[in-house]
Coordinates of N, CA and C in Angstrom, one line a residue:
M158 N 102.4 49.9 196.8 CA 101.9 51.1 196.2 C 102.3 51.3 194.8
R159 N 101.4 51.8 194.0 CA 101.8 52.2 192.6 C 102.0 53.7 192.7
V160 N 103.2 54.1 192.4 CA 103.6 55.5 192.6 C 104.1 56.1 191.2
V161 N 103.4 57.1 190.8 CA 103.8 57.8 189.5 C 104.6 59.0 189.7
I162 N 105.8 59.0 189.1 CA 106.8 60.1 189.3 C 107.0 60.9 188.1
A163 N 106.6 62.2 188.1 CA 106.8 63.1 187.0 C 108.3 63.5 187.0
G164 N 108.9 63.5 185.8 CA 110.4 63.7 185.8 C 111.1 62.4 186.1
G165 N 110.6 61.3 185.6 CA 111.0 60.0 186.0 C 112.5 59.6 185.7
H166 N 113.1 60.4 184.8 CA 114.5 60.2 184.5 C 115.5 61.1 185.2
G167 N 115.0 61.9 186.1 CA 115.8 62.8 186.9 C 116.7 62.0 187.9
K168 N 117.7 62.7 188.4 CA 118.6 62.1 189.3 C 118.0 61.6 190.6
I169 N 117.1 62.4 191.1 CA 116.4 62.0 192.3 C 115.3 60.9 192.0
A170 N 114.6 61.1 190.9 CA 113.6 60.2 190.5 C 114.1 58.8 190.3
L171 N 115.2 58.6 189.6 CA 115.8 57.3 189.4 C 116.2 56.6 190.7
R172 N 116.7 57.4 191.6 CA 117.1 56.8 192.9 C 115.8 56.4 193.7
L173 N 114.8 57.2 193.6 CA 113.5 56.9 194.3 C 112.9 55.6 193.6
E174 N 112.9 55.5 192.3 CA 112.4 54.3 191.6 C 113.1 53.1 192.1
R175 N 114.4 53.1 192.2 CA 115.2 51.9 192.7 C 114.7 51.6 194.1
L176 N 114.6 52.6 195.0 CA 114.2 52.3 196.4 C 112.8 51.7 196.4
L177 N 111.8 52.3 195.6 CA 110.5 51.8 195.7 C 110.4 50.4 195.1
A178 N 111.1 50.1 194.0 CA 111.1 48.7 193.4 C 111.7 47.7 194.4
A179 N 112.8 48.1 195.1 CA 113.4 47.2 196.1 C 112.5 47.0 197.2
G180 N 111.6 47.9 197.5 CA 110.6 47.7 198.6 C 109.3 47.0 198.2
G181 N 109.3 46.6 197.0 CA 108.1 45.8 196.6 C 107.0 46.7 196.0
H182 N 107.3 48.0 195.8 CA 106.3 48.9 195.2 C 106.4 48.9 193.7
Q183 N 105.5 49.6 193.1 CA 105.4 49.7 191.6 C 105.7 51.2 191.2
P184 N 106.9 51.5 190.9 CA 107.2 52.9 190.5 C 106.9 53.0 189.0
V185 N 106.3 54.2 188.6 CA 106.1 54.5 187.2 C 106.6 55.9 186.9
G186 N 107.5 56.0 186.0 CA 108.1 57.3 185.7 C 107.6 57.9 184.4
I187 N 107.1 59.1 184.5 CA 106.7 59.9 183.3 C 108.0 60.5 182.7
I188 N 108.3 60.2 181.5 CA 109.5 60.7 180.8 C 109.1 61.4 179.5
R189 N 110.0 62.2 179.0 CA 109.7 63.0 177.8 C 110.2 62.2 176.6
R190 N 111.3 61.4 176.8 CA 112.0 60.8 175.6 C 112.0 59.3 175.7
P191 N 111.6 58.7 174.6 CA 111.5 57.2 174.6 C 112.9 56.6 174.8
D192 N 114.0 57.3 174.5 CA 115.3 56.7 174.7 C 115.7 56.6 176.2
Q193 N 114.8 57.1 177.1 CA 115.1 57.0 178.5 C 114.4 55.8 179.1
E194 N 113.6 55.1 178.4 CA 112.9 53.9 178.9 C 113.8 52.9 179.5
A195 N 114.9 52.6 178.8 CA 115.8 51.5 179.3 C 116.3 51.8 180.7
D196 N 116.7 53.1 180.9 CA 117.2 53.4 182.3 C 116.1 53.2 183.3
L197 N 114.9 53.5 183.0 CA 113.8 53.3 184.0 C 113.6 51.8 184.2
R198 N 113.6 51.0 183.2 CA 113.5 49.6 183.4 C 114.6 49.0 184.2
A199 N 115.8 49.5 184.0 CA 116.9 49.1 184.9 C 116.8 49.5 186.3
A200 N 116.0 50.5 186.6 CA 115.7 51.0 187.9 C 114.6 50.2 188.5
G201 N 113.9 49.4 187.7 CA 112.7 48.6 188.2 C 111.4 49.4 188.0
A202 N 111.4 50.4 187.2 CA 110.2 51.2 187.0 C 109.6 51.0 185.6
E203 N 108.3 51.2 185.6 CA 107.6 51.2 184.3 C 107.7 52.7 183.8
A204 N 107.7 52.8 182.5 CA 107.9 54.1 181.8 C 106.6 54.5 181.1
V205 N 106.2 55.8 181.2 CA 105.2 56.4 180.4 C 105.8 57.6 179.7
V206 N 105.8 57.6 178.4 CA 106.3 58.7 177.6 C 105.3 59.7 177.4
L207 N 105.5 60.9 178.0 CA 104.5 62.0 178.0 C 105.3 63.3 178.2
D208 N 105.0 64.3 177.4 CA 105.7 65.6 177.5 C 104.8 66.5 178.4
L209 N 105.2 66.8 179.6 CA 104.3 67.6 180.5 C 104.2 69.0 180.1
E210 N 105.0 69.5 179.1 CA 104.9 70.8 178.6 C 103.8 70.9 177.5
S211 N 103.3 69.8 177.0 CA 102.3 69.8 175.9 C 101.1 68.9 176.2
A212 N 101.2 68.0 177.2 CA 100.1 67.1 177.5 C 98.9 67.8 178.0
S213 N 97.8 67.1 177.8 CA 96.5 67.6 178.4 C 96.3 67.0 179.8
V214 N 95.4 67.6 180.5 CA 95.1 67.1 181.9 C 94.6 65.7 181.7
G215 N 93.8 65.4 180.7 CA 93.2 64.1 180.5 C 94.3 63.0 180.2
E216 N 95.3 63.4 179.5 CA 96.4 62.5 179.2 C 97.2 62.1 180.4
V217 N 97.5 63.2 181.2 CA 98.2 62.9 182.5 C 97.4 62.1 183.5
A218 N 96.1 62.4 183.5 CA 95.2 61.7 184.4 C 95.2 60.2 184.0
A219 N 95.2 59.9 182.7 CA 95.2 58.5 182.3 C 96.5 57.8 182.8
A220 N 97.6 58.5 182.8 CA 98.8 57.9 183.3 C 98.8 57.7 184.8
L221 N 97.9 58.4 185.5 CA 97.8 58.3 187.0 C 96.7 57.3 187.4
E222 N 95.9 56.8 186.4 CA 94.8 55.8 186.8 C 95.4 54.7 187.6
G223 N 94.8 54.4 188.7 CA 95.2 53.2 189.5 C 96.4 53.5 190.4
A224 N 96.9 54.7 190.4 CA 98.0 55.0 191.3 C 97.6 55.3 192.7
D225 N 98.5 55.0 193.6 CA 98.2 55.3 195.1 C 98.8 56.7 195.4
A226 N 99.8 57.2 194.7 CA 100.5 58.4 195.0 C 101.1 59.0 193.7
A227 N 101.3 60.3 193.7 CA 102.0 61.0 192.6 C 103.1 61.8 193.2
V228 N 104.3 61.8 192.5 CA 105.4 62.6 193.0 C 105.8 63.5 191.8
F229 N 105.9 64.9 192.1 CA 106.4 65.8 191.1 C 107.9 66.0 191.4
A230 N 108.7 65.4 190.5 CA 110.2 65.5 190.6 C 110.8 66.0 189.3
A231 N 110.0 66.7 188.5 CA 110.5 67.2 187.2 C 111.1 68.5 187.4
G232 N 111.9 68.9 186.5 CA 112.6 70.2 186.5 C 113.1 70.6 185.2
A233 N 113.1 71.9 184.9 CA 113.7 72.3 183.6 C 115.2 72.0 183.5
G234 N 115.8 72.0 184.7 CA 117.3 71.7 184.7 C 118.2 72.8 184.5
P235 N 119.5 72.6 184.8 CA 120.5 73.7 184.6 C 120.7 74.0 183.2
G236 N 120.9 75.2 182.9 CA 121.1 75.6 181.5 C 119.8 76.0 180.7
S237 N 118.6 75.7 181.4 CA 117.4 76.1 180.7 C 117.1 77.6 181.0
G238 N 116.3 78.2 180.1 CA 116.0 79.6 180.3 C 114.8 79.8 181.2
A239 N 114.5 81.1 181.4 CA 113.4 81.5 182.2 C 112.1 81.0 181.8
D240 N 111.8 80.9 180.5 CA 110.5 80.4 180.0 C 110.3 79.0 180.5
R241 N 111.3 78.1 180.4 CA 111.1 76.7 180.8 C 111.0 76.6 182.3
K242 N 111.5 77.5 183.1 CA 111.3 77.5 184.5 C 109.8 77.6 184.8
D243 N 109.1 78.4 184.0 CA 107.6 78.5 184.2 C 106.9 77.3 183.6
T244 N 107.3 76.9 182.4 CA 106.5 75.8 181.8 C 106.7 74.4 182.5
V245 N 107.9 74.2 183.1 CA 108.2 72.9 183.7 C 108.0 73.1 185.2
D246 N 108.8 73.9 185.8 CA 108.8 74.0 187.3 C 107.5 74.5 187.9
R247 N 106.8 75.3 187.2 CA 105.5 75.7 187.7 C 104.3 75.0 187.0
A248 N 104.2 75.2 185.7 CA 103.0 74.8 185.0 C 102.9 73.2 185.0
A249 N 104.0 72.5 184.9 CA 103.9 71.0 184.9 C 103.5 70.5 186.3
A250 N 103.9 71.2 187.3 CA 103.5 70.8 188.7 C 102.0 71.0 188.8
V251 N 101.5 72.1 188.4 CA 100.1 72.4 188.4 C 99.3 71.4 187.6
L252 N 99.8 71.1 186.4 CA 99.2 70.1 185.5 C 99.1 68.7 186.2
L253 N 100.2 68.3 186.9 CA 100.1 67.0 187.6 C 99.1 67.0 188.7
A254 N 99.0 68.2 189.4 CA 98.1 68.3 190.5 C 96.6 68.2 190.0
D255 N 96.4 68.9 188.9 CA 95.1 68.9 188.2 C 94.7 67.4 187.9
A256 N 95.7 66.7 187.3 CA 95.5 65.3 186.8 C 95.3 64.4 188.0
A257 N 96.0 64.6 189.1 CA 95.8 63.8 190.3 C 94.4 63.9 190.8
E258 N 93.9 65.1 190.9 CA 92.6 65.3 191.4 C 91.6 64.6 190.4
R259 N 91.8 64.8 189.1 CA 90.9 64.1 188.2 C 90.9 62.6 188.3
A260 N 92.1 62.1 188.6 CA 92.2 60.6 188.6 C 91.9 60.1 190.0
G261 N 91.7 61.0 191.0 CA 91.4 60.5 192.4 C 92.6 60.1 193.1
V262 N 93.7 60.6 192.8 CA 95.0 60.2 193.5 C 95.2 61.3 194.5
R263 N 95.0 61.0 195.8 CA 95.1 62.1 196.8 C 96.5 62.3 197.3
R264 N 97.3 61.3 197.5 CA 98.7 61.5 198.0 C 99.6 62.1 197.0
F265 N 100.2 63.2 197.3 CA 100.9 64.0 196.3 C 102.1 64.7 196.9
L266 N 103.3 64.3 196.4 CA 104.6 64.8 197.0 C 105.2 65.7 195.9
V267 N 105.8 66.8 196.4 CA 106.5 67.7 195.5 C 107.9 67.9 196.0
V268 N 108.9 67.7 195.0 CA 110.3 68.0 195.3 C 110.4 69.5 194.9
S269 N 110.5 70.3 195.9 CA 110.6 71.8 195.6 C 112.0 72.2 195.8
S270 N 112.2 73.4 196.3 CA 113.5 74.0 196.4 C 113.6 74.9 197.7
M271 N 114.6 74.8 198.4 CA 114.8 75.6 199.6 C 114.8 77.1 199.1
G272 N 114.0 77.9 199.7 CA 113.9 79.3 199.4 C 112.8 79.6 198.3
A273 N 112.1 78.6 197.8 CA 111.1 78.8 196.9 C 110.0 79.8 197.4
D274 N 109.7 80.8 196.6 CA 108.8 81.8 197.1 C 108.2 82.5 195.8
A275 N 106.9 82.5 195.7 CA 106.3 83.2 194.6 C 106.6 84.7 194.5
G276 N 107.0 85.3 195.7 CA 107.3 86.7 195.7 C 108.8 87.0 195.7
H277 N 109.6 86.0 195.4 CA 111.0 86.1 195.4 C 111.4 87.2 194.4
Q278 N 112.4 88.1 194.9 CA 112.8 89.2 194.1 C 114.0 88.9 193.2
G279 N 114.2 89.6 192.1 CA 115.3 89.4 191.2 C 115.0 89.0 189.8
E280 N 115.8 89.2 188.9 CA 115.6 88.9 187.5 C 116.5 87.9 186.9
E281 N 117.4 87.3 187.7 CA 118.3 86.2 187.2 C 117.4 85.0 187.0
V282 N 117.9 84.0 186.2 CA 117.2 82.8 185.9 C 116.9 82.1 187.2
F283 N 117.8 82.1 188.1 CA 117.6 81.4 189.4 C 116.4 82.0 190.2
D284 N 116.3 83.4 190.1 CA 115.2 84.0 190.7 C 113.9 83.6 190.1
V285 N 113.9 83.5 188.8 CA 112.7 83.1 188.1 C 112.3 81.7 188.6
Y286 N 113.3 80.8 188.7 CA 113.1 79.5 189.2 C 112.5 79.4 190.6
Q287 N 113.0 80.2 191.5 CA 112.5 80.3 192.9 C 111.0 80.7 192.9
R288 N 110.7 81.7 192.0 CA 109.3 82.2 191.9 C 108.4 81.1 191.4
A289 N 108.9 80.4 190.3 CA 108.1 79.3 189.7 C 107.9 78.2 190.7
K290 N 108.9 77.7 191.4 CA 108.7 76.7 192.4 C 107.8 77.1 193.5
G291 N 107.9 78.4 194.0 CA 107.1 78.9 195.0 C 105.6 79.0 194.6
A292 N 105.4 79.4 193.3 CA 104.0 79.5 192.8 C 103.4 78.1 192.7
A293 N 104.2 77.1 192.3 CA 103.7 75.7 192.2 C 103.3 75.2 193.6
D294 N 104.2 75.5 194.6 CA 103.9 75.0 195.9 C 102.6 75.6 196.4
D295 N 102.5 76.9 196.2 CA 101.3 77.6 196.7 C 100.0 77.0 196.0
D296 N 100.1 76.7 194.7 CA 99.0 76.1 194.1 C 98.6 74.7 194.7
V297 N 99.6 73.9 194.9 CA 99.4 72.5 195.5 C 98.8 72.7 196.9
R298 N 99.3 73.6 197.7 CA 98.9 73.7 199.0 C 97.4 74.3 199.1
S299 N 96.9 74.8 198.0 CA 95.6 75.4 198.1 C 94.5 74.3 197.8
R300 N 94.9 73.1 197.5 CA 94.0 72.0 197.0 C 93.6 71.1 198.2
P301 N 92.3 71.2 198.6 CA 91.8 70.3 199.7 C 91.7 68.9 199.2
G302 N 91.7 68.7 197.8 CA 91.5 67.4 197.3 C 92.8 66.5 197.3
L303 N 93.9 67.1 197.7 CA 95.2 66.4 197.7 C 95.8 66.3 199.2
D304 N 96.3 65.2 199.5 CA 97.1 65.0 200.7 C 98.5 65.3 200.4
W305 N 98.9 66.5 200.3 CA 100.2 66.9 199.8 C 101.3 67.0 200.9
T306 N 102.5 66.8 200.5 CA 103.7 67.1 201.3 C 104.7 67.7 200.3
I307 N 105.3 68.8 200.7 CA 106.2 69.5 199.9 C 107.6 69.4 200.6
L308 N 108.6 68.9 199.9 CA 109.9 68.7 200.4 C 110.9 69.7 199.7
R309 N 111.6 70.5 200.5 CA 112.5 71.5 200.0 C 113.9 71.2 200.4
P310 N 114.6 70.4 199.6 CA 116.0 70.1 199.9 C 116.9 71.3 199.8
G311 N 118.1 71.2 200.5 CA 119.1 72.2 200.4 C 119.9 71.9 199.1
M312 N 121.2 72.3 199.1 CA 122.0 72.1 198.0 C 122.3 70.6 197.7
L313 N 121.8 70.2 196.5 CA 121.9 68.8 196.1 C 123.3 68.4 195.7
T314 N 123.7 67.2 196.2 CA 125.1 66.7 195.8 C 124.9 65.3 195.4
D315 N 125.9 64.8 194.7 CA 125.9 63.4 194.2 C 126.8 62.5 195.2
D316 N 127.1 63.0 196.3 CA 127.8 62.2 197.3 C 127.0 61.0 197.7
A317 N 127.6 60.0 198.2 CA 126.9 58.8 198.7 C 126.0 59.3 199.9
G318 N 124.8 58.7 199.9 CA 123.9 59.1 201.1 C 124.5 58.5 202.4
T319 N 124.2 59.2 203.4 CA 124.6 58.7 204.8 C 123.4 58.1 205.5
G320 N 122.2 58.5 205.1 CA 121.0 58.0 205.8 C 120.7 58.9 207.0
L321 N 121.5 59.9 207.2 CA 121.3 60.8 208.4 C 121.0 62.2 207.9
V322 N 119.9 62.8 208.4 CA 119.3 64.0 207.8 C 118.8 64.9 208.9
R323 N 118.5 66.1 208.5 CA 117.8 67.1 209.4 C 116.5 67.5 208.6
L324 N 115.4 67.2 209.1 CA 114.1 67.4 208.4 C 113.2 68.1 209.3
E325 N 113.0 69.4 208.9 CA 112.2 70.3 209.8 C 111.4 71.3 208.9
A326 N 110.5 72.0 209.6 CA 109.9 73.1 208.8 C 110.9 74.2 208.4
R327 N 111.9 74.4 209.2 CA 113.0 75.3 208.9 C 114.3 74.7 209.3
T328 N 115.2 74.4 208.4 CA 116.5 73.8 208.8 C 117.6 74.8 208.7
G329 N 117.5 75.9 207.9 CA 118.6 76.7 207.5 C 119.3 75.9 206.3
R330 N 120.2 76.7 205.6 CA 120.7 76.1 204.4 C 121.8 75.1 204.7
G331 N 122.0 74.2 203.7 CA 123.1 73.2 203.8 C 122.9 72.2 202.7
P332 N 124.0 71.4 202.5 CA 123.9 70.4 201.4 C 123.2 69.1 201.9
V333 N 122.8 68.3 200.9 CA 122.2 67.0 201.1 C 122.4 66.1 199.9
P334 N 122.8 64.9 200.0 CA 123.0 64.0 198.9 C 121.6 63.6 198.3
R335 N 121.6 63.5 197.0 CA 120.3 63.1 196.3 C 119.9 61.7 196.8
D336 N 120.8 60.8 197.2 CA 120.5 59.5 197.8 C 119.6 59.7 199.0
D337 N 119.9 60.7 199.8 CA 119.1 60.9 201.1 C 117.8 61.6 200.8
V338 N 117.7 62.4 199.7 CA 116.5 63.0 199.3 C 115.5 61.9 198.9
A339 N 116.0 61.0 198.1 CA 115.2 59.9 197.6 C 114.7 59.0 198.8
A340 N 115.6 58.8 199.7 CA 115.2 58.0 200.9 C 114.1 58.6 201.7
V341 N 114.2 60.0 201.8 CA 113.2 60.7 202.6 C 111.9 60.7 201.8
L342 N 111.9 60.8 200.5 CA 110.7 60.7 199.7 C 110.0 59.4 199.9
A343 N 110.8 58.3 199.8 CA 110.2 57.0 200.0 C 109.6 56.8 201.4
E344 N 110.2 57.4 202.4 CA 109.7 57.3 203.7 C 108.4 58.1 203.9
L345 N 108.4 59.3 203.2 CA 107.2 60.2 203.3 C 106.0 59.5 202.6
L346 N 106.3 58.7 201.5 CA 105.2 58.0 200.9 C 104.6 57.0 201.8
D347 N 105.4 56.4 202.7 CA 104.9 55.4 203.7 C 104.4 56.1 204.9
T348 N 104.3 57.4 205.0 CA 103.9 58.1 206.2 C 102.9 59.1 205.9
P349 N 101.6 58.7 205.7 CA 100.6 59.6 205.3 C 100.3 60.8 206.3
A350 N 100.8 60.6 207.6 CA 100.6 61.6 208.6 C 101.4 62.9 208.3
T351 N 102.3 62.8 207.3 CA 103.1 64.0 206.9 C 102.3 64.9 205.9
A352 N 101.1 64.5 205.6 CA 100.3 65.3 204.6 C 100.1 66.7 205.3
G353 N 100.1 67.7 204.4 CA 99.9 69.1 204.9 C 101.1 69.8 205.4
L354 N 102.3 69.2 205.2 CA 103.6 69.7 205.7 C 104.5 70.2 204.6
T355 N 105.1 71.4 204.8 CA 106.2 71.8 203.9 C 107.4 71.7 204.7
L356 N 108.4 70.9 204.2 CA 109.6 70.5 205.0 C 110.9 70.9 204.3
E357 N 111.8 71.4 205.1 CA 113.2 71.6 204.5 C 114.0 70.4 204.9
L358 N 115.0 70.1 204.1 CA 115.9 68.9 204.3 C 117.3 69.2 204.0
I359 N 118.2 68.9 204.9 CA 119.6 69.0 204.7 C 120.2 67.8 205.5
S360 N 121.5 67.5 205.2 CA 122.2 66.5 206.0 C 122.2 66.8 207.5
G361 N 122.2 65.8 208.3 CA 122.1 66.0 209.7 C 122.6 64.7 210.5
S362 N 122.0 64.5 211.6 CA 122.4 63.4 212.5 C 121.3 62.4 212.8
T363 N 120.1 62.6 212.2 CA 119.0 61.7 212.5 C 118.7 60.7 211.4
P364 N 118.6 59.5 211.7 CA 118.2 58.5 210.7 C 117.0 58.9 209.9
V365 N 116.9 58.6 208.6 CA 115.8 59.1 207.8 C 114.4 58.6 208.4
T366 N 114.3 57.3 208.8 CA 113.0 56.8 209.3 C 112.6 57.6 210.6
V367 N 113.6 57.8 211.4 CA 113.3 58.5 212.7 C 112.9 60.0 212.4
A368 N 113.6 60.6 211.5 CA 113.3 62.0 211.2 C 111.9 62.2 210.6
V369 N 111.5 61.3 209.8 CA 110.1 61.4 209.2 C 109.1 61.1 210.2
K370 N 109.3 60.1 211.1 CA 108.4 59.8 212.1 C 108.3 60.9 213.1
D371 N 109.4 61.6 213.4 CA 109.4 62.7 214.4 C 108.6 63.8 213.8
I372 N 108.8 64.2 212.5 CA 108.1 65.3 212.0 C 106.6 65.0 211.8
A373 N 106.3 63.7 211.5 CA 104.9 63.3 211.4 C 104.2 63.5 212.8
G374 N 104.9 63.2 213.8 CA 104.3 63.3 215.2 C 104.1 64.8 215.6
N375 N 104.7 65.7 214.9 CA 104.6 67.1 215.3 C 103.5 67.8 214.4

């Protein structure tokens, strides 16, 4: 598969790119800065330099030409203000979805956030973030032209992955290593029967492959 990943230099994205390359796939990372290209090459990924806060739908669709799947793994990141929560965490996800439809790329994965909700209350930056992610998720879920899966991990850690997770519609809160989030994303890409599902993910006791197959069966 050729898989285009928005936010290609992110911590989860780089892990996913390594997994996809090791599995014989063709990861492509959309990045904002040319100085990030070497890191993507080291991960086995092709790099496309494109700023999703200023790019047109046509430019992003061109980056998606020939892809089998798109993954939205971009984020404004810690330390960013409320404005960028909207322009990256919401608007860039909508832009990628628009571009995927234009390019005819149906398979579409979103790395969201546990608790994401367009109606989330509060005025702190994290509250704005949860509303932005929720609004993006709602937009993606409204599109019959996409075979979408939305993944909502719990508290992300840089601990080594265990390969053991809990993946359900509702898991309750908990931590999960970024290694295991990337492993679940790779498995979801290989499991088209998970289209149409919004899933929460935390560490657990079920091997990743089994957890994804089980949820696909439900």
